[in-house]
Short mmCIF file of C-alpha atoms and ligand atoms in Angstrom, two decimals:
data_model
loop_
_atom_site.label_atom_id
_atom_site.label_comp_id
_atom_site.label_asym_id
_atom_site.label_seq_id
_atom_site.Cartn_x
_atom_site.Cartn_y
_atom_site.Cartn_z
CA UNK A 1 12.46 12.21 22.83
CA UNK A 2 14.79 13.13 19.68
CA UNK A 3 12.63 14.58 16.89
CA UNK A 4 12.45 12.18 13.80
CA UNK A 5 11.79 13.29 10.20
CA UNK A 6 11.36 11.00 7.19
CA UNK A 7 10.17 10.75 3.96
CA UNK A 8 8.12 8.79 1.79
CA UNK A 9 9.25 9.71 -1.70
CA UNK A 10 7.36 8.03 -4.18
CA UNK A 11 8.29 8.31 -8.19
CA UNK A 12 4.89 9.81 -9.64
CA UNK A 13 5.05 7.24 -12.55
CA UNK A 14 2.70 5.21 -11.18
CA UNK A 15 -0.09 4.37 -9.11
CA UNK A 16 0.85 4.05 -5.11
CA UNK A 17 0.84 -0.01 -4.51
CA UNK A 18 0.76 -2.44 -1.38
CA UNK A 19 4.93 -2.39 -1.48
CA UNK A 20 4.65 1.46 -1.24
CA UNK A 21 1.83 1.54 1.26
CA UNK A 22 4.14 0.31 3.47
CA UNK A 23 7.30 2.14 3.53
CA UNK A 24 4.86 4.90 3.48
CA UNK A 25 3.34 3.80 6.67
CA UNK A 26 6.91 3.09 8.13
CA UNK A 27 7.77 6.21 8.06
CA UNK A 28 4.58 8.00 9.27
CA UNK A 29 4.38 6.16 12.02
CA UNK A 30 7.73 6.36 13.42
CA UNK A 31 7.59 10.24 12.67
CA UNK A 32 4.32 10.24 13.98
CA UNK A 33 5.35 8.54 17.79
CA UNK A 34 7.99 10.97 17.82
CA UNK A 35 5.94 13.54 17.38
CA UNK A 36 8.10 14.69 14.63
CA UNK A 37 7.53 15.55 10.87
CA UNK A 38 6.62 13.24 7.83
CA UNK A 39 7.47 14.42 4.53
CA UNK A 40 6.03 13.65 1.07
CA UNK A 41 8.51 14.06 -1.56
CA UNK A 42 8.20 13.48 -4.61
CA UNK A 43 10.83 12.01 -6.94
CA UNK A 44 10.00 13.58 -10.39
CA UNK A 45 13.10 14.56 -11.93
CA UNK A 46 12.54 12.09 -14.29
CA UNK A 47 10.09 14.26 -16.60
CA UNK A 48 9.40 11.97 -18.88
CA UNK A 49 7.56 9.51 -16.69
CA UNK A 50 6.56 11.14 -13.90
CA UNK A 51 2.85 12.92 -14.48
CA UNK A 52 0.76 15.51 -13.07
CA UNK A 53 -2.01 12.57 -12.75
CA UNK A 54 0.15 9.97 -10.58
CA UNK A 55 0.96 12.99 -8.07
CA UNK A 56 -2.41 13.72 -7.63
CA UNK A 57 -3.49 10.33 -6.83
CA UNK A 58 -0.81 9.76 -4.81
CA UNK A 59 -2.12 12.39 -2.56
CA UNK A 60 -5.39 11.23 -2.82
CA UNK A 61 -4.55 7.73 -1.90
CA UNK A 62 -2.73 9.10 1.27
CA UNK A 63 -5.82 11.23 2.02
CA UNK A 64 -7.86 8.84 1.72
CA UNK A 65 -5.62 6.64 4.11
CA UNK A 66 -5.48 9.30 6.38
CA UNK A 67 -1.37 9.27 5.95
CA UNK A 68 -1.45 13.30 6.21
CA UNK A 69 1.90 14.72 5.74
CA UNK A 70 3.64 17.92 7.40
CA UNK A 71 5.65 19.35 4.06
CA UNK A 72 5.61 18.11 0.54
CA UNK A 73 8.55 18.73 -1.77
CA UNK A 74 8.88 17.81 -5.01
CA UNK A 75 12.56 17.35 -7.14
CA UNK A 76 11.68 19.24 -10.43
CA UNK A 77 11.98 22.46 -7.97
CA UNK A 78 15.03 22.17 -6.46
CA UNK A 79 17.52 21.42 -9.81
CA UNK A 80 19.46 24.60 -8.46
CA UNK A 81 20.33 22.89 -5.65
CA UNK A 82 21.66 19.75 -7.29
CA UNK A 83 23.31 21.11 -9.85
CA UNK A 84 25.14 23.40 -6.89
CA UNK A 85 26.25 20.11 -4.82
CA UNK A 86 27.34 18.96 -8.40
CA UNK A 87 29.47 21.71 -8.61
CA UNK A 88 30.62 21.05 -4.50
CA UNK A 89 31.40 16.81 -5.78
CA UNK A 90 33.44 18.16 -9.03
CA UNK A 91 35.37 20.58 -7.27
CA UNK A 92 36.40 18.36 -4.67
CA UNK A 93 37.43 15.55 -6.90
CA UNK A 94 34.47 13.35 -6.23
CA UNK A 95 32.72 13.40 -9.67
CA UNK A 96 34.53 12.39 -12.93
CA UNK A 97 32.31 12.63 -16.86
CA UNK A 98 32.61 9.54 -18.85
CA UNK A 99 31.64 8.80 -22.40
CA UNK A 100 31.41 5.40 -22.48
CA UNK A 101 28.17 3.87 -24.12
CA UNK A 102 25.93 1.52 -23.12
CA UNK A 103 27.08 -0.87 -25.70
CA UNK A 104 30.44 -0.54 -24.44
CA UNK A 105 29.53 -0.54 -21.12
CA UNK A 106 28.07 -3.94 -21.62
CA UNK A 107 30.87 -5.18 -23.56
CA UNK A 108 33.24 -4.53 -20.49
CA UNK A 109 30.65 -6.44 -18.14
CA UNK A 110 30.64 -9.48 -20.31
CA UNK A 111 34.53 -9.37 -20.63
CA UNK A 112 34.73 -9.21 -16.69
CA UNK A 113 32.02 -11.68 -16.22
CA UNK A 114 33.95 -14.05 -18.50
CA UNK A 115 37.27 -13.88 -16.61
CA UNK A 116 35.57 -14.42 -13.16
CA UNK A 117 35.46 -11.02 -11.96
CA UNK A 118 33.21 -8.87 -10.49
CA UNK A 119 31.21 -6.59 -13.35
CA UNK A 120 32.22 -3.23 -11.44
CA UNK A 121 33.25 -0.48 -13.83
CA UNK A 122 36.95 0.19 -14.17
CA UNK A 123 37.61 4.06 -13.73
CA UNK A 124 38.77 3.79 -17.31
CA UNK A 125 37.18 7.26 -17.92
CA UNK A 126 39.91 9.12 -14.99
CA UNK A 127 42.68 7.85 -17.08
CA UNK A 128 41.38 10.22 -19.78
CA UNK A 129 43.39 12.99 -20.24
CA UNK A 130 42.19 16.51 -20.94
CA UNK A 131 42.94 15.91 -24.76
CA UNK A 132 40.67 12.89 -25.06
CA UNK A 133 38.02 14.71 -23.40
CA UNK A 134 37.59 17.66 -25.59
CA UNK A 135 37.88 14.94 -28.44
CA UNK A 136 34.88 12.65 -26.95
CA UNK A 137 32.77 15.60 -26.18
CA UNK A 138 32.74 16.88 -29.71
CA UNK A 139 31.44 13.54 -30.27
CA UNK A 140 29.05 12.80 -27.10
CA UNK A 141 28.02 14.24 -24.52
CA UNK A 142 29.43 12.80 -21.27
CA UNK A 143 27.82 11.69 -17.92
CA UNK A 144 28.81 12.09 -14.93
CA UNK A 145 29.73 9.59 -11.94
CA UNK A 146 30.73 9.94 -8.49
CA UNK A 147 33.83 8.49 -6.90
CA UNK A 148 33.77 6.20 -4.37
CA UNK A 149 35.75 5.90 -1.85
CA UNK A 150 37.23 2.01 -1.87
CA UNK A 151 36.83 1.37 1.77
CA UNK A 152 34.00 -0.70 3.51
CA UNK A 153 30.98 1.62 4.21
CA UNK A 154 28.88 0.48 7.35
CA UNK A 155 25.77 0.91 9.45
CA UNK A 156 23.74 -0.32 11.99
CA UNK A 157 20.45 -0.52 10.18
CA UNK A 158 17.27 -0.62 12.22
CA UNK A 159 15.65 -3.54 10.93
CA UNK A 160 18.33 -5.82 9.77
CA UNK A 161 21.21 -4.64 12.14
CA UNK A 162 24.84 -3.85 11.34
CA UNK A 163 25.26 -4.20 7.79
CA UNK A 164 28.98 -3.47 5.42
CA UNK A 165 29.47 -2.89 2.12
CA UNK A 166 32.54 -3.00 0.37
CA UNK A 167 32.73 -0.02 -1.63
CA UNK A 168 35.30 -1.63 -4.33
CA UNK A 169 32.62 -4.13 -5.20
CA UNK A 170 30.32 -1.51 -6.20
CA UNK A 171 30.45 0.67 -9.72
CA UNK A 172 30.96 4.35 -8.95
CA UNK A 173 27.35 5.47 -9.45
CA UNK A 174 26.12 7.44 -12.27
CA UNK A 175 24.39 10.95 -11.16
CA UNK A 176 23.82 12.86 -13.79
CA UNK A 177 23.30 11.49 -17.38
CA UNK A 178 24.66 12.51 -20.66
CA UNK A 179 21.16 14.47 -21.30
CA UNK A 180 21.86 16.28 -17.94
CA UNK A 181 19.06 14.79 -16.09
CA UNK A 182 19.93 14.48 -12.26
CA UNK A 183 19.43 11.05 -10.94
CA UNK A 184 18.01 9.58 -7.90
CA UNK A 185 20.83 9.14 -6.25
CA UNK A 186 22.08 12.80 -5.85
CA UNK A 187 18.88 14.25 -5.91
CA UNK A 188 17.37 11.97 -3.01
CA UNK A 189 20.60 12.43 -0.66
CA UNK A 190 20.73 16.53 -1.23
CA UNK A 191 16.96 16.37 -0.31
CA UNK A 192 17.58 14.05 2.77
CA UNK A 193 20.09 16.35 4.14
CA UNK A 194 18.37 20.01 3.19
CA UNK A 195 14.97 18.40 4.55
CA UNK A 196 16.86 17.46 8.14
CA UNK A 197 15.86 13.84 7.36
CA UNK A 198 16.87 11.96 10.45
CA UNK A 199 15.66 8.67 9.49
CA UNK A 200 15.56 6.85 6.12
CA UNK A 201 12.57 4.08 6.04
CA UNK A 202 12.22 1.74 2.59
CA UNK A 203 12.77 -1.65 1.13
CA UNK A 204 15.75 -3.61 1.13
CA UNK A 205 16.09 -3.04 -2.82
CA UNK A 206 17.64 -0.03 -1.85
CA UNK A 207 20.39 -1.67 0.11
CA UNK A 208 23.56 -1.08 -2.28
CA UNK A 209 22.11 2.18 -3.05
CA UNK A 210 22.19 3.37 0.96
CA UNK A 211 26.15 1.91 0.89
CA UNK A 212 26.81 5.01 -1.82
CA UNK A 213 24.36 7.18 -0.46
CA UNK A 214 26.38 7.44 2.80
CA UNK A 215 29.74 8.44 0.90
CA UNK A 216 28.23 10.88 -1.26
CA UNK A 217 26.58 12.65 1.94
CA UNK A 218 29.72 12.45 3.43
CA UNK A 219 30.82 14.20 0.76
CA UNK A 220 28.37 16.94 0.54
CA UNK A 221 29.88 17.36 4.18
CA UNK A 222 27.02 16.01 5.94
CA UNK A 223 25.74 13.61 8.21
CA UNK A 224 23.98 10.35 7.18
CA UNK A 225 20.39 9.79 8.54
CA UNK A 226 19.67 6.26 10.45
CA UNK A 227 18.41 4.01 7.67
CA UNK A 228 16.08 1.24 8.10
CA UNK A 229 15.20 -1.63 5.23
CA UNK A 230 12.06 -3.40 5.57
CA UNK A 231 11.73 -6.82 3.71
CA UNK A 232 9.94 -7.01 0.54
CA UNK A 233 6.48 -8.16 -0.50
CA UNK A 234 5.47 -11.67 -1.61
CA UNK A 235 2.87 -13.37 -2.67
CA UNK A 236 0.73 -15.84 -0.41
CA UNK A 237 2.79 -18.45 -2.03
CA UNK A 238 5.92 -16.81 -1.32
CA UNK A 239 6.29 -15.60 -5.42
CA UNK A 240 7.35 -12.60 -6.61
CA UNK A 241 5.08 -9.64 -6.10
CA UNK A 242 7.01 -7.04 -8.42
CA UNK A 243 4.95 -8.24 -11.40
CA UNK A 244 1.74 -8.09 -9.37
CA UNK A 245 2.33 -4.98 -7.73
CA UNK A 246 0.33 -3.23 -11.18
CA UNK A 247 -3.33 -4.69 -9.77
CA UNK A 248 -2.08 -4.28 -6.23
CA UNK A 249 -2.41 -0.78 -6.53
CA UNK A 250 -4.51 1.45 -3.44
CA UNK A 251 -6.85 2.93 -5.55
CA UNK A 252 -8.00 -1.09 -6.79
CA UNK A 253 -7.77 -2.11 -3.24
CA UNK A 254 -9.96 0.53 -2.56
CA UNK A 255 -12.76 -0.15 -5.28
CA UNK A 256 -12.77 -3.71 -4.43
CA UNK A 257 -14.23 -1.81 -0.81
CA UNK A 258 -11.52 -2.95 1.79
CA UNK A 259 -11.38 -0.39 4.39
CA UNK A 260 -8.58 2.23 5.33
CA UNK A 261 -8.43 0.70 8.55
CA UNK A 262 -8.05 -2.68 7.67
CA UNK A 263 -5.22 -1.76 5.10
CA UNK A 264 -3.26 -0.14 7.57
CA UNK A 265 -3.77 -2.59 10.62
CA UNK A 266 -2.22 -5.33 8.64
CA UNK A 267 0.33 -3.25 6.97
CA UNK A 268 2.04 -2.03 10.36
CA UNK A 269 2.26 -5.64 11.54
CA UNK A 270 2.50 -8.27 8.59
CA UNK A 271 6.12 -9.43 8.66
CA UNK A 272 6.46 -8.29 12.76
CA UNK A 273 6.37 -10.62 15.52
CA UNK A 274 3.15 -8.98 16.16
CA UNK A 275 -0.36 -10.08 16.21
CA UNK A 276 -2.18 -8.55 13.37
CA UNK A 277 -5.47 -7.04 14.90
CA UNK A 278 -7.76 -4.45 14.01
CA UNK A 279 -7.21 -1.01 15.19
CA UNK A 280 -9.39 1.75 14.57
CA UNK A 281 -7.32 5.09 14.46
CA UNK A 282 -3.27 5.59 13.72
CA UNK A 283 -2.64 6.64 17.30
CA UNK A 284 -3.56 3.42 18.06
CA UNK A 285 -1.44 1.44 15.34
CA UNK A 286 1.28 4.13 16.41
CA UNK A 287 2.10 2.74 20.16
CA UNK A 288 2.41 -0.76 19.43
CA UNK A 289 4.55 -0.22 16.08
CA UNK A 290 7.69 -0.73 16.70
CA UNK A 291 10.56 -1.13 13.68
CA UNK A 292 12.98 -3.76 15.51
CA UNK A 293 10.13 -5.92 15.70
CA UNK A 294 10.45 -6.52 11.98
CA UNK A 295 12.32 -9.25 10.57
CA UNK A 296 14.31 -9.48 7.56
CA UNK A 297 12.74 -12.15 5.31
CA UNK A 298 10.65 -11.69 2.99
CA UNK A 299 6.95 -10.60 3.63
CA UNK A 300 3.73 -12.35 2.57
CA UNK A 301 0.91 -10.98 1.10
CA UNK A 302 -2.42 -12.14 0.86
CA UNK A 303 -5.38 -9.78 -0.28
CA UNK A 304 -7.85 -12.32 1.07
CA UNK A 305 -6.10 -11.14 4.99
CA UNK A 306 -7.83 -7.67 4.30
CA UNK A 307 -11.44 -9.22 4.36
CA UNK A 308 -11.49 -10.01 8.38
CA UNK A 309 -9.98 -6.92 8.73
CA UNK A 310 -12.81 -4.88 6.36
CA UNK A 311 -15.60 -6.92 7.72
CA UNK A 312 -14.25 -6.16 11.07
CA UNK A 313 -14.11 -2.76 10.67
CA UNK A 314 -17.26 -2.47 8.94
CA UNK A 315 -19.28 -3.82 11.82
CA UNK A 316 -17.69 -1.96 14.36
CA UNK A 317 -19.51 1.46 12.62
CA UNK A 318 -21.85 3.17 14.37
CA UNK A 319 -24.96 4.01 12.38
CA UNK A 320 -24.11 7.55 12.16
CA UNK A 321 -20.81 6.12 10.33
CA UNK A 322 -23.15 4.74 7.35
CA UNK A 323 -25.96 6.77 7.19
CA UNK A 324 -25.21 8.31 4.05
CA UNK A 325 -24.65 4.90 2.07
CA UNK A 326 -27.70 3.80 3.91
CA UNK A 327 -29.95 6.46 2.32
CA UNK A 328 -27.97 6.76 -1.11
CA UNK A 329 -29.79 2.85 -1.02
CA UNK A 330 -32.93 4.27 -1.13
CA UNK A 331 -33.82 2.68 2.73
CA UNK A 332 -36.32 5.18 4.15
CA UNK A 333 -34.98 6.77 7.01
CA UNK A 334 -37.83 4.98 9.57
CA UNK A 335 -36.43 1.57 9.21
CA UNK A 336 -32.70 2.75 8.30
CA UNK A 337 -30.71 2.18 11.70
CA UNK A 338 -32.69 -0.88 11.66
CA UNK A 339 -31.90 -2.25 8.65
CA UNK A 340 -28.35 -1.37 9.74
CA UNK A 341 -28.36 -3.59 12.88
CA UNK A 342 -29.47 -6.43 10.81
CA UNK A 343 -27.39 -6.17 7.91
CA UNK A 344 -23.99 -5.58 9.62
CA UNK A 345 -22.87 -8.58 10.56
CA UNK A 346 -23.62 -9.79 6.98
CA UNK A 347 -21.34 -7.66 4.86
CA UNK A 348 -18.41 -7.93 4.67
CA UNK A 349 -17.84 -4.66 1.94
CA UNK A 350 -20.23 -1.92 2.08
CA UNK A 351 -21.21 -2.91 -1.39
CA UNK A 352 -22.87 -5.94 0.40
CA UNK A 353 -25.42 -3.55 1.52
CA UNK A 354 -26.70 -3.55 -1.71
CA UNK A 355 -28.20 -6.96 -2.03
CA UNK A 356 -29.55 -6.93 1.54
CA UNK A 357 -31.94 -3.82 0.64
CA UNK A 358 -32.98 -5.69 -2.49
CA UNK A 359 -33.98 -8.43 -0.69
CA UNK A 360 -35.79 -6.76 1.79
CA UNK A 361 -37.36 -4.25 -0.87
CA UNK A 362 -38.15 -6.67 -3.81
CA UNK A 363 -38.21 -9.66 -1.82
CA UNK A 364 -35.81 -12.70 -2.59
CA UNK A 365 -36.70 -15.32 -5.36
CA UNK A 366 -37.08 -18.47 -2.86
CA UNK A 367 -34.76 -21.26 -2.75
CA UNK A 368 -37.29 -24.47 -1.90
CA UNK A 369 -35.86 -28.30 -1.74
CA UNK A 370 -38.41 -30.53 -3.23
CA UNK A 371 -39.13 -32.43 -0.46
CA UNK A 372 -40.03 -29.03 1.31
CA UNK A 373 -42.48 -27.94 -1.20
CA UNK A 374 -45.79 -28.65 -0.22
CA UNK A 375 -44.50 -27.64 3.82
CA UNK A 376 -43.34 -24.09 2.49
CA UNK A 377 -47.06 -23.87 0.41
CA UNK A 378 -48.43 -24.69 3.50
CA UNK A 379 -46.57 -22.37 5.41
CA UNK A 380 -46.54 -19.51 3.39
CA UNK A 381 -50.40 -19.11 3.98
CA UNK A 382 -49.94 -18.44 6.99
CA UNK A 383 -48.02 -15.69 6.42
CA UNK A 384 -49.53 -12.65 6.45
CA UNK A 385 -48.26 -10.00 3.94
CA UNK A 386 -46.53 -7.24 5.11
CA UNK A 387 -45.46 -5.10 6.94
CA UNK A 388 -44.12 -7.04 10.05
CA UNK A 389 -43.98 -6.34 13.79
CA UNK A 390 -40.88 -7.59 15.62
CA UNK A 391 -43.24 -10.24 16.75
CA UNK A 392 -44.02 -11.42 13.36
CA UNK A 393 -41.49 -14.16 12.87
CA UNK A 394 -41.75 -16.12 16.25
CA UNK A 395 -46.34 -15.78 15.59
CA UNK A 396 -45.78 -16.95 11.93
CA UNK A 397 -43.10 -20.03 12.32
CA UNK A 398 -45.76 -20.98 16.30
CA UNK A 399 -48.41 -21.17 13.71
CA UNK A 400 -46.70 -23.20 10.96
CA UNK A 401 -45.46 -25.73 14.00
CA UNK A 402 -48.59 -26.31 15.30
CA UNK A 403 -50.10 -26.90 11.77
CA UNK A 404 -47.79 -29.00 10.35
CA UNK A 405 -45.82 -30.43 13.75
CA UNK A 406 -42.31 -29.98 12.42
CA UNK A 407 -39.72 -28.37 14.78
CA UNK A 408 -36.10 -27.06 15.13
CA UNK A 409 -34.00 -27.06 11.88
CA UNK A 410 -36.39 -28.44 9.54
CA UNK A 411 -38.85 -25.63 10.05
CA UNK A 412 -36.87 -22.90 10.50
CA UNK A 413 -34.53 -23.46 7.73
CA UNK A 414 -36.98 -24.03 5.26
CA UNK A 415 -38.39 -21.01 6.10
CA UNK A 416 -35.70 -19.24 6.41
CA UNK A 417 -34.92 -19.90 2.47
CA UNK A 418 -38.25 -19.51 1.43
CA UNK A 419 -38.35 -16.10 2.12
CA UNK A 420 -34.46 -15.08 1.96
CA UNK A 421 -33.47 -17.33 -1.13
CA UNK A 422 -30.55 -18.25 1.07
CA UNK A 423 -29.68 -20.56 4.40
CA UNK A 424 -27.33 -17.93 6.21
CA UNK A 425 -28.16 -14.61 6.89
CA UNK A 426 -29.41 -12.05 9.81
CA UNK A 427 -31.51 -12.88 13.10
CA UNK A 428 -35.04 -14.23 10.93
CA UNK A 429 -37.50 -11.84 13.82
CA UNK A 430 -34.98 -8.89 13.45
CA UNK A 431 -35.23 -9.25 9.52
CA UNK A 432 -38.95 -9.63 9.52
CA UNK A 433 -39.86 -6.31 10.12
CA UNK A 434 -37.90 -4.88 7.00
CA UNK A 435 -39.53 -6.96 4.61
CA UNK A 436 -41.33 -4.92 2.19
CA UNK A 437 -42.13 -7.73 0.25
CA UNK A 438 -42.57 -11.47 0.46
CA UNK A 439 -43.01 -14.80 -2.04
CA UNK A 440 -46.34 -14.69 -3.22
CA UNK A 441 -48.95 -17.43 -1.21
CA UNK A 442 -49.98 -20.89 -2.20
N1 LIG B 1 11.81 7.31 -5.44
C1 LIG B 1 12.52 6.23 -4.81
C2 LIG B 1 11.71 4.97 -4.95
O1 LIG B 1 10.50 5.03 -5.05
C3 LIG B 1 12.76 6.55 -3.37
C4 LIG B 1 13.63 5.60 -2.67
C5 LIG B 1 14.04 6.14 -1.34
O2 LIG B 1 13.23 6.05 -0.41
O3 LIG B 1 15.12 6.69 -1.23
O4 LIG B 1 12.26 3.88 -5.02
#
């Protein structure tokens, strides 16, 4: 099997988010089947923005994920390098400096825009001659863009198949700015080829950029990598996510208590003609995944579609898996694995752990209908206090029937809520035996 290597390259300017979560996850996975390399770059050459804090919790976020990486990189370290394929574009004609400003830039747009054509930019800057350069330059400081070549750039792209571009009805990109910061553009395609990426995994935002990318690699004297756009996120109701995408972020998922697992089983399949389903590990989400099962519309989101998932996954655990939570609860270790088989299938976030202990510590405050009243009084001295057997429940509720004669629903429910405050919840006999405390009698 060929040996792939991508990249998730994330801007640390931000928080990772759903969106990002799953190019990451493209690209791990189809690295990972290969058994090739996945590497985390880091697209910080925009200094301003980009912070020491968003890098680390990016990391973190993928740690926590379990996304591990082979090699990280990061942009701010390698400005020799794109300032020497810089020099490589200039010297072979591909780059030209410009001085236009943005005001003017606009100015032409509208004037296009008005006239029916295309808002492309018009090369005005390689009619300057060397004159009006020096002139401008004592003025401004020029930028720099690259020159396209005006044919029609294609690929076969592994999600939405053979795709062209005509290069004429893009603007030559911009690659470095007038302040001589390095943009995206140059910096991401120098890294892809340096870094042996073989295959380029992300959203189909980046469409128009991938048509330039693959000239200016060209140009560098390279190959291009196989690129792949996934769709992009929407909301349950089909609405825009990129506004959302703020309180979408990993590390909110995360404290809300969905589960790695669950994140990343519905990740690799939303949006694929395959079932989402809970898998445990990423070896596992690895053999079915599969990029031309994706389709090109857009993707829906829902957070509520991580729940099954978390619950899921939460209830699969082993006691061993929870332990710790278990005893930072306060649950003495006697009745802990216990209390874990009961409480299981009732959470659906660890957090829900929480309220089951209480109950079972503090008792519950009990929910009674009024025309149960006087049966719960009456049953509730038969109950003797605690603690419980695992017998306790079935000797309690065989001496409340044969007191009072009721049967079935209407006296176990009442019960039920009498001494849980609620009408769903674990097995009643397995439950019994926790209780530490129960609603005082008569
Ligand atoms: N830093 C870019 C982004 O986050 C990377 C895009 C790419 O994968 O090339 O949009």
């Amino acid at each position: 099997m060929t040996s792939i290597v991508t990249r998730f390259a994330p801007s640390p300017t931000g928080f990772l988010h759903i969106g990002n979560l799953r190019t990451a996850l493209f690209n791990y996975l189809i690295a990972r089947k290969s058994g090739g390399a996945f590497v985390l770059r880091l697209d910080d050459t925009d200094a301003e923005r980009s912070k020491q804090e968003y890098i680390d919790a990016i990391q973190d976020d993928l740690d926590w994920l379990g996304l591990g990486w082979d090699r990280i990189e990061q942009q701010s370290k390698r400005l020799d390098r794109y300032a020497e394929a810089a020099d490589k574009l200039r010297a072979d004609g591909r780059f030209y400096e410009c001085f236009e400003t943005p005001t003017e830039l606009d100015l032409k747009r509208k004037k296009q825009l008005n006239m029916g054509r295309p808002p492309v930019y018009d090369r005005a800057a390689l009619g300057l001659d060397d004159a009006a350069r020096v002139r401008l330059r004592a003025e401004r400081e020029g930028y720099w863009r690259f020159l396209l070549d005006q044919t029609r750039i294609e690929w076969n792209d592994g999600i939405l198949g053979p795709l062209s571009i005509d290069a004429a009805s893009v603007s030559d990109p911009v690659l470095i700015r007038a302040d001589g910061q390095v943009l995206y553009t140059l910096a991401s395609v120098v890294d892809d080829v340096d870094m042996g990426i073989t295959h380029v995994v992300r959203g189909s935002d980046h469409v128009t950029n991938t048509a330039t990318q693959i000239q200016i690699i060209e140009a560098l004297g390279a190959t291009p990598p196989d690129f792949a756009h996934h769709s992009l996120l929407t909301g349950a109701q089909g609405e825009a996510l990129s506004k959302r995408l703020g309180t979408l972020s990993l590390r909110d998922l995360r404290a809300q208590g969905v589960t790695p697992a669950a994140l990343l089983s519905l990740m690799a399949r939303l949006g694929s003609s395959q079932p989402v389903e809970l898998h445990l590990s990423l070896d596992e989400i690895a053999e079915g995944f599969d990029l031309g099962e994706f389709g090109a519309a857009p993707t829906r989101f829902d957070t509520e579609d991580l729940w099954p998932l978390t619950r899921a996954e939460l209830q699969a655990r082993p006691y061993e898996a929870v332990a710790e939570n278990i005893a930072a609860l306060g649950v003495p270790e006697a009745i802990a694995p216990q209390f874990w088989e009961v409480a299981r299938e009732n959470i659906t976030r660890m957090d829900d752990l929480a309220s089951w202990w209480a109950l079972c510590r503090d008792g519950a405050t009990p929910e009674i209908a009024p025309e149960d009243a006087e049966f719960v009084e009456k049953a509730l001295k038969l109950l003797p206090p605690p603690p419980y057997g695992p017998g306790a429940w079935k000797d309690w509720t065989d001496a409340v029937k044969s007191e009072t004669g009721r049967k079935g629903k209407a006296l176990f429910m009442p019960l039920r809520k009498a001494l849980t405050g609620q009408a769903h919840g674990p097995d009643m006999a397995a439950l019994m035996p926790l209780l530490q405390k129960v609603p005082a009698r008569g």
